[in-house]
CSV table of C-alpha atoms in Angstrom, one decimal:
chain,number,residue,atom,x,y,z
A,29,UNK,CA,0.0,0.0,0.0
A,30,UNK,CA,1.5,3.6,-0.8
A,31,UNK,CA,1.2,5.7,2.2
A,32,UNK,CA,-0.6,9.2,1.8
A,33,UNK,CA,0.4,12.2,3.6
A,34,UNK,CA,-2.3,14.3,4.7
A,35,UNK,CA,-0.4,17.7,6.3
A,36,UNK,CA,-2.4,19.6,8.5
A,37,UNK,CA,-1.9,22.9,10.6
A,38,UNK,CA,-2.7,21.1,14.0
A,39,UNK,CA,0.1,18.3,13.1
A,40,UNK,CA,2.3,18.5,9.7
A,41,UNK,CA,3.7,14.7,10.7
A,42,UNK,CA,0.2,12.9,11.1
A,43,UNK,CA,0.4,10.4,8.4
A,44,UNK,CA,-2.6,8.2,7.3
A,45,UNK,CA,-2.4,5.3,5.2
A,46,UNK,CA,-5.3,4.7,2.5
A,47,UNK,CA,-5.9,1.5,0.3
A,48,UNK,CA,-7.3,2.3,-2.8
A,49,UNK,CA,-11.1,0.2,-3.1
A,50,UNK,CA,-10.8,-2.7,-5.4
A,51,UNK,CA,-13.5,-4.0,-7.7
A,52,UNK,CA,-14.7,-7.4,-7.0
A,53,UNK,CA,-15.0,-8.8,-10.0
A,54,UNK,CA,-16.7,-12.7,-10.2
A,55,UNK,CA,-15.2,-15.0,-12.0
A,56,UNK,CA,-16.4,-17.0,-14.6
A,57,UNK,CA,-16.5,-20.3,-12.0
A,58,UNK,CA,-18.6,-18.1,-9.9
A,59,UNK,CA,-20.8,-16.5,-12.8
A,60,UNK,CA,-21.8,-20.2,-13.6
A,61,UNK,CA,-22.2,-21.6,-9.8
A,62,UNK,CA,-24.9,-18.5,-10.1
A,63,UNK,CA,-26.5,-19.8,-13.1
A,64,UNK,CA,-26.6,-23.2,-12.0
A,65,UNK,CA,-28.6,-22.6,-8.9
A,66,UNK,CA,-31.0,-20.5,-10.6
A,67,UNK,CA,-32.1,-23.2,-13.4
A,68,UNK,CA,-32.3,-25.6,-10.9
A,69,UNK,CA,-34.5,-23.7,-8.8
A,70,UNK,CA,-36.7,-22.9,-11.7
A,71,UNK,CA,-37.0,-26.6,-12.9
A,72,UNK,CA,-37.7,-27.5,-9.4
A,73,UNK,CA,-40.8,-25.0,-9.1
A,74,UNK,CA,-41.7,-26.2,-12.8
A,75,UNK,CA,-41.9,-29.5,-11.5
A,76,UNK,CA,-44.0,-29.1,-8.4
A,77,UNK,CA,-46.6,-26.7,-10.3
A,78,UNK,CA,-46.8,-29.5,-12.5
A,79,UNK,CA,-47.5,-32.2,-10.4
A,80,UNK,CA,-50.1,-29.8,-8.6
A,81,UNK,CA,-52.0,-29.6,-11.5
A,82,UNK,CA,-51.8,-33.5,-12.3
A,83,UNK,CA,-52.8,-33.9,-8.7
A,84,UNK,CA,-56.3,-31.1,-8.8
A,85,UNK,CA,-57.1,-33.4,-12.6
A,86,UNK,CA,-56.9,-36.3,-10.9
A,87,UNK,CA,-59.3,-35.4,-7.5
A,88,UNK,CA,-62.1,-34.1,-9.8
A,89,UNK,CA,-61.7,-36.9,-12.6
A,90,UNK,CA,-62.6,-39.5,-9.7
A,91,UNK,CA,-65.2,-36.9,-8.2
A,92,UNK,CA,-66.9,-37.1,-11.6
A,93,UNK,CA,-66.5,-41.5,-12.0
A,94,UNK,CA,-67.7,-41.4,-8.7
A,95,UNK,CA,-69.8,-38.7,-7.2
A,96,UNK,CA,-71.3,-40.8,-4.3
A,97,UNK,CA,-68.7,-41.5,-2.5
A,98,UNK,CA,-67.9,-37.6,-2.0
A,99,UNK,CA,-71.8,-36.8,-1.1
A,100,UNK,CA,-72.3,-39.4,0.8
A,101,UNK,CA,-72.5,-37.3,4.1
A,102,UNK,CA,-74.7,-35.0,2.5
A,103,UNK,CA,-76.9,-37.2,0.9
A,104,UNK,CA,-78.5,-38.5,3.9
A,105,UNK,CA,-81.8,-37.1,5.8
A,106,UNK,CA,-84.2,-38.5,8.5
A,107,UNK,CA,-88.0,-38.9,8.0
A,108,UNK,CA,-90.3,-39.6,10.6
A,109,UNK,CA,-92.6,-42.2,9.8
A,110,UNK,CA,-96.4,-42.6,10.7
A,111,UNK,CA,-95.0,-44.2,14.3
A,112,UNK,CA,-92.8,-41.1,15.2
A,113,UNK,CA,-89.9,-43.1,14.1
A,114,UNK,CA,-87.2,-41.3,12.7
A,115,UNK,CA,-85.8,-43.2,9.2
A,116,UNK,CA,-82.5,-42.8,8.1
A,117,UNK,CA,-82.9,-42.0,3.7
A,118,UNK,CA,-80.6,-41.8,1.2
A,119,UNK,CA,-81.5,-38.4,-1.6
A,120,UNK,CA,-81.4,-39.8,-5.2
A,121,UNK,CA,-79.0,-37.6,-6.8
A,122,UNK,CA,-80.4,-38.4,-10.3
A,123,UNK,CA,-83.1,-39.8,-12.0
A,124,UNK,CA,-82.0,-42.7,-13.8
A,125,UNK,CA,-84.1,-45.6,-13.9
A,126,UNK,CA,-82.7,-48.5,-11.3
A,127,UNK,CA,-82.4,-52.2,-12.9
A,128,UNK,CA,-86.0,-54.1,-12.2
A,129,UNK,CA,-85.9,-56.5,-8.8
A,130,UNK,CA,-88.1,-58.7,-7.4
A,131,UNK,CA,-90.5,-57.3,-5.2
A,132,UNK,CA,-90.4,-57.6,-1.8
A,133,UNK,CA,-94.8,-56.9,-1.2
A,134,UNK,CA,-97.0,-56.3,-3.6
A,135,UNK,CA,-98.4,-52.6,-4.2
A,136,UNK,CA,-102.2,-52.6,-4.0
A,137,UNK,CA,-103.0,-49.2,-5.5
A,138,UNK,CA,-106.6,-49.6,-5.5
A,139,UNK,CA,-106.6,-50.1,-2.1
A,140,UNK,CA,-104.2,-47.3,-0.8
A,141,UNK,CA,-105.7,-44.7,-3.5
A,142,UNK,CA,-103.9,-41.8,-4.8
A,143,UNK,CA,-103.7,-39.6,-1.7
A,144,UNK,CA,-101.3,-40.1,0.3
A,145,UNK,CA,-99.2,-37.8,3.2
A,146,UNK,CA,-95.9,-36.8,3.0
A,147,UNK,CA,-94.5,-39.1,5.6
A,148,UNK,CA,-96.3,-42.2,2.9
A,149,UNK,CA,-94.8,-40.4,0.1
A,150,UNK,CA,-91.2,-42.1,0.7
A,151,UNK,CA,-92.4,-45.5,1.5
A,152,UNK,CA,-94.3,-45.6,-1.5
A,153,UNK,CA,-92.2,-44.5,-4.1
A,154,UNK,CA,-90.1,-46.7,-2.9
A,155,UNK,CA,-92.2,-50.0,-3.3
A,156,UNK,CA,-93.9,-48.7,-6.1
A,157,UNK,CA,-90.4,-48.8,-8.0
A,158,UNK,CA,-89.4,-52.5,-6.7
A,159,UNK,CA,-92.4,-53.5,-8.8
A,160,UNK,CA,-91.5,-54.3,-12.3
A,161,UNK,CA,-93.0,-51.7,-14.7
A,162,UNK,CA,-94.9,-50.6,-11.4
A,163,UNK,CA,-94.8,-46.7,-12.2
A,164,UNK,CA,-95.9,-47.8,-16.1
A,165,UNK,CA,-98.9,-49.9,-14.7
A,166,UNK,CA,-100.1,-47.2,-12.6
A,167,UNK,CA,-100.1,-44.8,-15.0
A,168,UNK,CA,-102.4,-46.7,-17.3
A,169,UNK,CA,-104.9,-46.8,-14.6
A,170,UNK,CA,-105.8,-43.0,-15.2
A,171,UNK,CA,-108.5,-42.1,-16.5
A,172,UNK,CA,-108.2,-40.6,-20.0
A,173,UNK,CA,-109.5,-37.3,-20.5
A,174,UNK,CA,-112.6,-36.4,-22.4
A,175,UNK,CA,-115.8,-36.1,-22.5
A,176,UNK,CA,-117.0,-39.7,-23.7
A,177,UNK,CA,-115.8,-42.2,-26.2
A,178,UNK,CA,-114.9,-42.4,-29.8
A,179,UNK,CA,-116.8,-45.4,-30.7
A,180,UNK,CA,-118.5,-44.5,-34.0
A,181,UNK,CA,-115.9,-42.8,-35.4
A,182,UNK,CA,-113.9,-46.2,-34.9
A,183,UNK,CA,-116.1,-48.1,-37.2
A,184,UNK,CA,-114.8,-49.9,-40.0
A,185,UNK,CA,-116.6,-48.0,-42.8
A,186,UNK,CA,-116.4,-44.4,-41.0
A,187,UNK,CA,-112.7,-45.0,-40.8
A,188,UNK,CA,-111.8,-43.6,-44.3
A,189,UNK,CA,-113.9,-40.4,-43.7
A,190,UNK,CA,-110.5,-39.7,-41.1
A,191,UNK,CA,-107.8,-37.7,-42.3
A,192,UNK,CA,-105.7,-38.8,-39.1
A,193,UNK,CA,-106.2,-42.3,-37.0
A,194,UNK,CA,-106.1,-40.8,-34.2
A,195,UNK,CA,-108.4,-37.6,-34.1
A,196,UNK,CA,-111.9,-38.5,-34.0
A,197,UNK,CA,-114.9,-36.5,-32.7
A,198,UNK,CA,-116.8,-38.1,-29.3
A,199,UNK,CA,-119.7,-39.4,-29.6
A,200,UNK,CA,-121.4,-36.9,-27.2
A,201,UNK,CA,-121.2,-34.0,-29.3
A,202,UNK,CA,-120.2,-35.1,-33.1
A,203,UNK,CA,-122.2,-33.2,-35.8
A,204,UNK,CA,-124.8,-35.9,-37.4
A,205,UNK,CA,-125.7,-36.2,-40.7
A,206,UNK,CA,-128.8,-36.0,-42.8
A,207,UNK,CA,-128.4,-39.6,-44.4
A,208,UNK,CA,-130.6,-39.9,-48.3
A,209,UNK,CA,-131.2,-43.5,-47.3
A,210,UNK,CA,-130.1,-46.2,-44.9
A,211,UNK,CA,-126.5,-47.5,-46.8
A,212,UNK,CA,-124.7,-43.7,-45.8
A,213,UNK,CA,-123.6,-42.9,-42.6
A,214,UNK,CA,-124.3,-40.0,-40.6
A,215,UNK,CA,-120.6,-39.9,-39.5
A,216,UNK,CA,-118.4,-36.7,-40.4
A,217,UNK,CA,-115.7,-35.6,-38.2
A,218,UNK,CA,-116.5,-33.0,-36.6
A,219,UNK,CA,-118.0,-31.7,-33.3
A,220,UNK,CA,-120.2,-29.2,-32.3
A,221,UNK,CA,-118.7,-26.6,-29.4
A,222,UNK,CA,-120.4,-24.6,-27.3
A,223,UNK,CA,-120.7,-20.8,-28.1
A,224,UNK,CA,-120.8,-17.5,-26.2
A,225,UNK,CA,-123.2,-17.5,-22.6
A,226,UNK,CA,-123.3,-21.2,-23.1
A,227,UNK,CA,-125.4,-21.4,-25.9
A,228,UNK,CA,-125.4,-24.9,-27.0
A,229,UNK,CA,-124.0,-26.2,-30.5
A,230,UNK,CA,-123.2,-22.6,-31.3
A,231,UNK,CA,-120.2,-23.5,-33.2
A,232,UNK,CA,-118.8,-26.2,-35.2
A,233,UNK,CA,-115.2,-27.6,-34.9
A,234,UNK,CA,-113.5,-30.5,-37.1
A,235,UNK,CA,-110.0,-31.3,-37.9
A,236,UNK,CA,-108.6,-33.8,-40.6
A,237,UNK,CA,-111.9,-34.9,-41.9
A,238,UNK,CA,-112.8,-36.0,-45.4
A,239,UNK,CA,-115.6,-35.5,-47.7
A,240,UNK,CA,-118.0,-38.1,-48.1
A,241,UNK,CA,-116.9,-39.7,-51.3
């Protein structure tokens, strides 16, 4: 180191020594070291992102193969039967239609009838669907709606005079015909309606009919 002199008017013979400051320059081994560390600490947090995201895929693949078994604790609710009992149900979480097993008692609509309380509602849904086709067999017991039946316009030789199979007037209120002689039918199809303040066969309404010929 090359001394300084610093001289001052207090003491001429003080004399301070000062190093000059040196630049710290890395070398090359160093620059690399530095580099080094970095990539790998990128790769590493590449990696772990990645398997993070591999991980969240794979939770809510399984959640949609198998939804039960993550709803199962909220799937459940208690109904109190007739007795004050309190039954322990499972919530259908869909619709679909369950494969057909043997029933464990028959299901005696006729007898029960179609009112039933809220506490019954449960219980018979639940034997009803044990039943094979029980739901389908029920619902053919309704009545159809209308007015009356379609019996004349069913007849073999009124048949043609419909456009459409399956729209025929009722026999309550069809329009009737003023036959020549005995071999023509009176059958058209069409129906009288009632008009304004209940005014009887006021209008007359037919769809898909035919002329007589």
């Amino acid at each position: 180191l090359r001394p300084l002199s610093i001289l001052s008017k207090q003491d001429q013979n003080l004399q301070v020594l000062l190093a000059p400051a040196i630049a710290m320059t890395p070398t090359l081994e160093e620059w690399g070291r530095s580099v080094n560390t970095a990539m790998i600490a990128g790769v590493t947090v590449g990696l772990l992102v990645i398997i993070a995201a591999i991980c969240v895929a794979g939770i809510m693949f399984i959640r949609r193969r198998n939804p039960s078994s993550f709803s199962k604790e909220n799937s459940e609710a208690q109904i109190v039967d007739e007795g004050g009992r309190c039954i322990e149900a499972g919530v259908q979480q869909s619709f679909k239609s369950k494969p057909k097993v043997e029933a464990r008692e028959p299901v005696k609509t006729e007898d029960e009838g179609t009112k039933l309380s809220l506490r019954q509602l449960e219980r018979y849904i639940t034997k009803t669907n044990d039943v094979p086709d029980g739901f389908k067999d029920e619902y053919k017991k309704l009545p159809k709606p209308g007015i009356g039946e379609c019996k004349v316009g069913s007849i073999p030789e009124n048949r043609t005079k419909n456009r459409f199979g399956n729209i025929k007037p009722f026999d309550a209120n069809r329009v009737l015909l003023d036959a020549d002689d005995m071999s023509q039918s009176d059958y058209v199809n069409a129906s009288y309606i009632t008009g304004y303040k209940d005014v009887q066969r006021h209008y007359i309404a037919t769809q898909g009919f035919t002329t007589l010929n």
